[in-house]
Amino acid sequence: MKILTAPDELQQTCLEWRARGLSVALVPTMGYYHDGHVSLMRHAREAAQKVVVSLFVNPTQFGPGEDLATYPRDPERDAAIAESNGVDLLFMPSPEDMYSPAHATWVEVPELSRTMCGLSRPTHFRGVCTVVLKLFMLAQPAIAFFGQKDWQQAAILKRMAADLNVPTAIRTCPIVREKDGLALSSRNVYLTQEERAQAPHLYQSLRLAAELAASGETDARRLMTAIREHWKTYLPKAQEDYLTIVEPDSLAPVETLSGPALCALAVRLGKARLIDNMLLKTA
Ligand code: AMP
């Protein structure tokens, strides 16, 4: 596995691969790998002849007071995991490699970024779109893989790619969970033992809503009330950031379910901000 830190070397390598007729798949990540990242690497391995993984804790997607400085990092372990999952090139730039002091260009999808995670993280998706488009320009991938755990991120990136005629297909992969249902996240290390024991109730609450929807409940407010009641009982220390039921592509709020709808949540549990989501299907 090749490891590069210089953006122009990544671009050169990928251009050479393309010139030789080799397709490239890209998996953008912030590192501290778990099985969610590994599943994206494996999907990428099956989809293209060359797999590029970027490992970059992108400063522009963190707001003031967020966990940029303390975000968990273990690049040596990450490199070993990437290599053992068939990754051809691991791109690990520094912030200075990615952003020149003169950087002045931003990519935004405001309509999809003002809701859900964007409410408490108003500059987050601007940072995500900008770095992902930069990575697309560098690696020129035929296909790129993202997790459904960050559903809003994937919806925004799909909109960005369609609007800007980006020649990269965006694929999303299912959420990988712990045995008890907690969605894997690099940030789960912030949880205390007690919080970790309670955290699977986020998944349980989404399942509860999915079961209610499947058995005929179409009122989004009643579904969300059931979720909040579950939290009151089993996650008394969780602070709601948001809970919403939206149309899966446009992210527009849904009042009455008439087809698949996405139930998405973010809560603060101790030092961690946890997100999760589930598609609700009507009876
Ligand atoms: P991150 O390193 O947290 O920025 O995540 C990199 C990619 O992995 C993103 O596309 C995430 O959506 C995806 N991802 C993170 N957690 C999971 C998970 N539990 N299951 C599937 N994909 C995930």
GROMACS .gro file of C-alpha atoms and ligand atoms in nm:
model
  306
    1MET     CA    1   0.000   0.000   0.000
    2LYS     CA    2   0.128   0.340  -0.099
    3ILE     CA    3   0.106   0.623   0.157
    4LEU     CA    4   0.105   0.980   0.027
    5THR     CA    5   0.071   1.316   0.199
    6ALA     CA    6   0.116   1.554  -0.095
    7PRO     CA    7  -0.203   1.640  -0.288
    8ASP     CA    8  -0.021   1.676  -0.622
    9GLU     CA    9   0.133   1.330  -0.583
   10LEU     CA   10  -0.211   1.181  -0.521
   11GLN     CA   11  -0.343   1.357  -0.832
   12GLN     CA   12  -0.047   1.243  -1.042
   13THR     CA   13  -0.081   0.881  -0.929
   14CYS     CA   14  -0.455   0.872  -0.997
   15LEU     CA   15  -0.414   1.040  -1.337
   16GLU     CA   16  -0.158   0.775  -1.431
   17TRP     CA   17  -0.394   0.497  -1.320
   18ARG     CA   18  -0.675   0.648  -1.526
   19ALA     CA   19  -0.447   0.681  -1.828
   20ARG     CA   20  -0.378   0.307  -1.795
   21GLY     CA   21  -0.752   0.240  -1.796
   22LEU     CA   22  -0.771   0.157  -1.425
   23SER     CA   23  -1.083   0.271  -1.236
   24VAL     CA   24  -1.048   0.440  -0.897
   25ALA     CA   25  -1.279   0.414  -0.594
   26LEU     CA   26  -1.243   0.668  -0.314
   27VAL     CA   27  -1.334   0.635   0.055
   28PRO     CA   28  -1.301   0.966   0.243
   29THR     CA   29  -1.250   0.925   0.619
   30MET     CA   30  -1.124   1.100   0.930
   31GLY     CA   31  -0.953   0.787   1.062
   32TYR     CA   32  -0.963   0.596   1.391
   33TYR     CA   33  -1.100   0.303   1.199
   34HIS     CA   34  -1.381   0.073   1.304
   35ASP     CA   35  -1.584  -0.183   1.111
   36GLY     CA   36  -1.798   0.092   0.953
   37HIS     CA   37  -1.490   0.228   0.776
   38VAL     CA   38  -1.379  -0.125   0.690
   39SER     CA   39  -1.713  -0.201   0.524
   40LEU     CA   40  -1.667   0.105   0.299
   41MET     CA   41  -1.315  -0.012   0.208
   42ARG     CA   42  -1.448  -0.357   0.119
   43HIS     CA   43  -1.728  -0.216  -0.097
   44ALA     CA   44  -1.469   0.003  -0.271
   45ARG     CA   45  -1.241  -0.298  -0.323
   46GLU     CA   46  -1.518  -0.476  -0.510
   47ALA     CA   47  -1.613  -0.172  -0.719
   48ALA     CA   48  -1.288  -0.060  -0.879
   49GLN     CA   49  -0.938  -0.165  -0.972
   50LYS     CA   50  -0.769   0.089  -0.745
   51VAL     CA   51  -0.888   0.187  -0.396
   52VAL     CA   52  -0.787   0.523  -0.249
   53VAL     CA   53  -0.869   0.600   0.115
   54SER     CA   54  -0.819   0.950   0.250
   55LEU     CA   55  -0.749   0.996   0.619
   56PHE     CA   56  -0.785   1.362   0.704
   57VAL     CA   57  -0.935   1.524   1.012
   58ASN     CA   58  -1.065   1.818   0.814
   59PRO     CA   59  -1.046   2.134   1.026
   60THR     CA   60  -1.295   2.329   0.816
   61GLN     CA   61  -1.583   2.099   0.912
   62PHE     CA   62  -1.534   2.158   1.285
   63GLY     CA   63  -1.693   2.462   1.448
   64PRO     CA   64  -1.551   2.669   1.733
   65GLY     CA   65  -1.561   2.471   2.059
   66GLU     CA   66  -1.596   2.136   1.879
   67ASP     CA   67  -1.360   1.840   1.920
   68LEU     CA   68  -1.102   1.909   1.645
   69ALA     CA   69  -0.808   1.906   1.890
   70THR     CA   70  -0.924   1.595   2.077
   71TYR     CA   71  -1.064   1.394   1.784
   72PRO     CA   72  -0.929   1.038   1.833
   73ARG     CA   73  -0.632   0.953   1.612
   74ASP     CA   74  -0.417   0.643   1.554
   75PRO     CA   75  -0.265   0.670   1.206
   76GLU     CA   76  -0.035   0.366   1.242
   77ARG     CA   77  -0.318   0.133   1.337
   78ASP     CA   78  -0.534   0.289   1.063
   79ALA     CA   79  -0.265   0.227   0.800
   80ALA     CA   80  -0.241  -0.138   0.906
   81ILE     CA   81  -0.620  -0.178   0.882
   82ALA     CA   82  -0.633  -0.010   0.541
   83GLU     CA   83  -0.351  -0.227   0.410
   84SER     CA   84  -0.509  -0.548   0.533
   85ASN     CA   85  -0.834  -0.455   0.358
   86GLY     CA   86  -0.676  -0.421   0.016
   87VAL     CA   87  -0.642  -0.043  -0.001
   88ASP     CA   88  -0.394   0.061  -0.272
   89LEU     CA   89  -0.328   0.417  -0.160
   90LEU     CA   90  -0.374   0.588   0.176
   91PHE     CA   91  -0.374   0.966   0.148
   92MET     CA   92  -0.285   1.135   0.478
   93PRO     CA   93  -0.232   1.506   0.419
   94SER     CA   94  -0.177   1.769   0.689
   95PRO     CA   95  -0.416   2.066   0.708
   96GLU     CA   96  -0.139   2.278   0.554
   97ASP     CA   97  -0.111   2.032   0.263
   98MET     CA   98  -0.485   2.068   0.194
   99TYR     CA   99  -0.544   2.438   0.261
  100SER     CA  100  -0.306   2.708   0.147
  101PRO     CA  101  -0.308   3.025   0.358
  102ALA     CA  102  -0.483   3.194   0.061
  103HIS     CA  103  -0.767   2.939   0.047
  104ALA     CA  104  -1.085   3.132  -0.034
  105THR     CA  105  -1.322   2.895  -0.216
  106TRP     CA  106  -1.613   2.718  -0.048
  107VAL     CA  107  -1.871   2.473  -0.172
  108GLU     CA  108  -2.213   2.487  -0.012
  109VAL     CA  109  -2.554   2.325  -0.050
  110PRO     CA  110  -2.743   2.564   0.176
  111GLU     CA  111  -3.093   2.426   0.135
  112LEU     CA  112  -2.999   2.081   0.262
  113SER     CA  113  -2.751   2.212   0.518
  114ARG     CA  114  -2.976   2.434   0.725
  115THR     CA  115  -3.162   2.146   0.886
  116MET     CA  116  -3.077   1.852   1.114
  117CYS     CA  117  -2.702   1.852   1.198
  118GLY     CA  118  -2.666   2.191   1.028
  119LEU     CA  119  -2.880   2.354   1.297
  120SER     CA  120  -2.617   2.310   1.566
  121ARG     CA  121  -2.322   2.290   1.323
  122PRO     CA  122  -2.386   2.576   1.079
  123THR     CA  123  -2.051   2.560   0.894
  124HIS     CA  124  -2.004   2.181   0.910
  125PHE     CA  125  -2.140   2.083   0.569
  126ARG     CA  126  -1.962   2.369   0.393
  127GLY     CA  127  -1.637   2.219   0.522
  128VAL     CA  128  -1.745   1.866   0.421
  129CYS     CA  129  -1.851   1.968   0.068
  130THR     CA  130  -1.533   2.168   0.013
  131VAL     CA  131  -1.297   1.894   0.125
  132VAL     CA  132  -1.485   1.617  -0.055
  133LEU     CA  133  -1.487   1.811  -0.382
  134LYS     CA  134  -1.113   1.875  -0.338
  135LEU     CA  135  -1.061   1.501  -0.284
  136PHE     CA  136  -1.270   1.427  -0.595
  137MET     CA  137  -1.055   1.667  -0.799
  138LEU     CA  138  -0.739   1.501  -0.667
  139ALA     CA  139  -0.835   1.133  -0.698
  140GLN     CA  140  -1.083   1.169  -0.987
  141PRO     CA  141  -1.269   0.859  -0.868
  142ALA     CA  142  -1.530   0.682  -1.080
  143ILE     CA  143  -1.707   0.597  -0.756
  144ALA     CA  144  -1.694   0.714  -0.393
  145PHE     CA  145  -1.832   0.543  -0.080
  146PHE     CA  146  -2.003   0.703   0.219
  147GLY     CA  147  -2.192   0.561   0.518
  148GLN     CA  148  -2.565   0.592   0.571
  149LYS     CA  149  -2.485   0.675   0.933
  150ASP     CA  150  -2.418   1.028   0.805
  151TRP     CA  151  -2.735   1.030   0.595
  152GLN     CA  152  -2.757   1.408   0.565
  153GLN     CA  153  -2.393   1.426   0.455
  154ALA     CA  154  -2.456   1.171   0.179
  155ALA     CA  155  -2.775   1.350   0.066
  156ILE     CA  156  -2.585   1.679   0.046
  157LEU     CA  157  -2.291   1.527  -0.142
  158LYS     CA  158  -2.525   1.360  -0.392
  159ARG     CA  159  -2.694   1.698  -0.453
  160MET     CA  160  -2.352   1.867  -0.488
  161ALA     CA  161  -2.229   1.604  -0.734
  162ALA     CA  162  -2.546   1.625  -0.945
  163ASP     CA  163  -2.555   2.007  -0.945
  164LEU     CA  164  -2.188   2.045  -1.037
  165ASN     CA  165  -2.179   1.759  -1.292
  166VAL     CA  166  -1.915   1.576  -1.089
  167PRO     CA  167  -1.830   1.255  -1.278
  168THR     CA  168  -1.819   1.042  -0.962
  169ALA     CA  169  -2.097   0.804  -0.864
  170ILE     CA  170  -2.181   0.836  -0.495
  171ARG     CA  171  -2.272   0.513  -0.318
  172THR     CA  172  -2.392   0.477   0.037
  173CYS     CA  173  -2.341   0.170   0.256
  174PRO     CA  174  -2.553   0.046   0.549
  175ILE     CA  175  -2.481   0.148   0.908
  176VAL     CA  176  -2.252  -0.098   1.086
  177ARG     CA  177  -2.355  -0.147   1.449
  178GLU     CA  178  -2.222  -0.305   1.765
  179LYS     CA  179  -2.397  -0.628   1.867
  180ASP     CA  180  -2.621  -0.427   2.101
  181GLY     CA  181  -2.725  -0.190   1.821
  182LEU     CA  182  -2.509   0.115   1.890
  183ALA     CA  183  -2.391   0.260   1.558
  184LEU     CA  184  -2.012   0.238   1.536
  185SER     CA  185  -1.846   0.578   1.559
  186SER     CA  186  -1.494   0.699   1.628
  187ARG     CA  187  -1.654   0.930   1.884
  188ASN     CA  188  -1.796   0.639   2.091
  189VAL     CA  189  -1.463   0.645   2.282
  190TYR     CA  190  -1.589   0.964   2.451
  191LEU     CA  191  -1.860   0.763   2.632
  192THR     CA  192  -1.818   0.660   2.996
  193GLN     CA  193  -1.905   0.301   3.086
  194GLU     CA  194  -2.248   0.408   3.210
  195GLU     CA  195  -2.320   0.614   2.898
  196ARG     CA  196  -2.200   0.331   2.675
  197ALA     CA  197  -2.441   0.094   2.850
  198GLN     CA  198  -2.734   0.330   2.782
  199ALA     CA  199  -2.639   0.440   2.429
  200PRO     CA  200  -2.794   0.137   2.246
  201HIS     CA  201  -3.132   0.277   2.349
  202LEU     CA  202  -3.097   0.526   2.064
  203TYR     CA  203  -3.112   0.233   1.825
  204GLN     CA  204  -3.391   0.074   2.029
  205SER     CA  205  -3.594   0.394   2.004
  206LEU     CA  206  -3.552   0.403   1.625
  207ARG     CA  207  -3.661   0.039   1.605
  208LEU     CA  208  -3.962   0.120   1.815
  209ALA     CA  209  -4.061   0.394   1.567
  210ALA     CA  210  -3.998   0.164   1.272
  211GLU     CA  211  -4.221  -0.102   1.428
  212LEU     CA  212  -4.497   0.150   1.497
  213ALA     CA  213  -4.476   0.280   1.138
  214ALA     CA  214  -4.480  -0.075   1.001
  215SER     CA  215  -4.793  -0.152   1.200
  216GLY     CA  216  -4.982   0.149   1.068
  217GLU     CA  217  -4.884   0.463   1.260
  218THR     CA  218  -4.841   0.741   1.003
  219ASP     CA  219  -4.839   1.046   1.229
  220ALA     CA  220  -4.478   1.169   1.254
  221ARG     CA  221  -4.547   1.363   1.574
  222ARG     CA  222  -4.681   1.054   1.749
  223LEU     CA  223  -4.379   0.852   1.633
  224MET     CA  224  -4.142   1.114   1.770
  225THR     CA  225  -4.333   1.129   2.097
  226ALA     CA  226  -4.287   0.753   2.135
  227ILE     CA  227  -3.913   0.795   2.077
  228ARG     CA  228  -3.885   1.076   2.334
  229GLU     CA  229  -4.079   0.870   2.590
  230HIS     CA  230  -3.829   0.588   2.537
  231TRP     CA  231  -3.540   0.829   2.595
  232LYS     CA  232  -3.703   0.965   2.911
  233THR     CA  233  -3.711   0.613   3.056
  234TYR     CA  234  -3.385   0.465   2.930
  235LEU     CA  235  -3.160   0.761   2.845
  236PRO     CA  236  -3.244   1.013   3.115
  237LYS     CA  237  -2.913   1.198   3.073
  238ALA     CA  238  -2.933   1.235   2.696
  239GLN     CA  239  -2.989   1.587   2.570
  240GLU     CA  240  -3.173   1.608   2.242
  241ASP     CA  241  -2.995   1.799   1.969
  242TYR     CA  242  -3.265   1.711   1.716
  243LEU     CA  243  -3.515   1.441   1.634
  244THR     CA  244  -3.689   1.456   1.300
  245ILE     CA  245  -3.870   1.257   1.034
  246VAL     CA  246  -3.790   1.370   0.682
  247GLU     CA  247  -3.822   1.283   0.317
  248PRO     CA  248  -3.503   1.079   0.251
  249ASP     CA  249  -3.366   1.281  -0.044
  250SER     CA  250  -3.493   1.636   0.002
  251LEU     CA  251  -3.473   1.615   0.385
  252ALA     CA  252  -3.803   1.805   0.397
  253PRO     CA  253  -3.999   1.737   0.718
  254VAL     CA  254  -4.274   1.477   0.690
  255GLU     CA  255  -4.596   1.517   0.890
  256THR     CA  256  -4.783   1.213   0.765
  257LEU     CA  257  -4.595   0.910   0.639
  258SER     CA  258  -4.707   0.798   0.295
  259GLY     CA  259  -4.388   0.622   0.179
  260PRO     CA  260  -4.037   0.561   0.309
  261ALA     CA  261  -3.931   0.834   0.551
  262LEU     CA  262  -3.607   0.884   0.737
  263CYS     CA  263  -3.613   0.916   1.114
  264ALA     CA  264  -3.289   1.087   1.222
  265LEU     CA  265  -3.157   1.198   1.558
  266ALA     CA  266  -2.865   1.358   1.734
  267VAL     CA  267  -2.822   1.360   2.110
  268ARG     CA  268  -2.553   1.468   2.347
  269LEU     CA  269  -2.458   1.202   2.597
  270GLY     CA  270  -2.183   1.326   2.827
  271LYS     CA  271  -1.896   1.441   2.607
  272ALA     CA  272  -2.023   1.262   2.298
  273ARG     CA  273  -2.262   1.385   2.034
  274LEU     CA  274  -2.418   1.074   1.884
  275ILE     CA  275  -2.614   1.053   1.559
  276ASP     CA  276  -2.822   0.770   1.421
  277ASN     CA  277  -3.105   0.717   1.175
  278MET     CA  278  -3.339   0.455   1.031
  279LEU     CA  279  -3.569   0.437   0.732
  280LEU     CA  280  -3.931   0.396   0.835
  281LYS     CA  281  -4.154   0.197   0.604
  282THR     CA  282  -4.528   0.233   0.614
  283ALA     CA  283  -4.764  -0.062   0.649
  284AMP     P1  284  -1.567   0.949   0.955
  284AMP     O1  285  -1.428   0.895   0.960
  284AMP     O2  286  -1.640   0.939   1.084
  284AMP     O3  287  -1.574   1.085   0.890
  284AMP     O4  288  -1.647   0.854   0.857
  284AMP     C1  289  -1.597   0.822   0.729
  284AMP     C2  290  -1.706   0.749   0.652
  284AMP     O5  291  -1.744   0.632   0.724
  284AMP     C3  292  -1.833   0.834   0.635
  284AMP     O6  293  -1.884   0.816   0.504
  284AMP     C4  294  -1.924   0.778   0.739
  284AMP     O7  295  -2.062   0.790   0.705
  284AMP     C5  296  -1.884   0.631   0.739
  284AMP     N1  297  -1.922   0.569   0.866
  284AMP     C6  298  -1.897   0.613   0.991
  284AMP     N2  299  -1.953   0.532   1.083
  284AMP     C7  300  -2.015   0.433   1.014
  284AMP     C8  301  -2.091   0.318   1.051
  284AMP     N3  302  -2.115   0.287   1.179
  284AMP     N4  303  -2.140   0.239   0.953
  284AMP     C9  304  -2.117   0.269   0.823
  284AMP     N5  305  -2.046   0.375   0.780
  284AMP    C10  306  -1.995   0.456   0.875
   0.00000   0.00000   0.00000
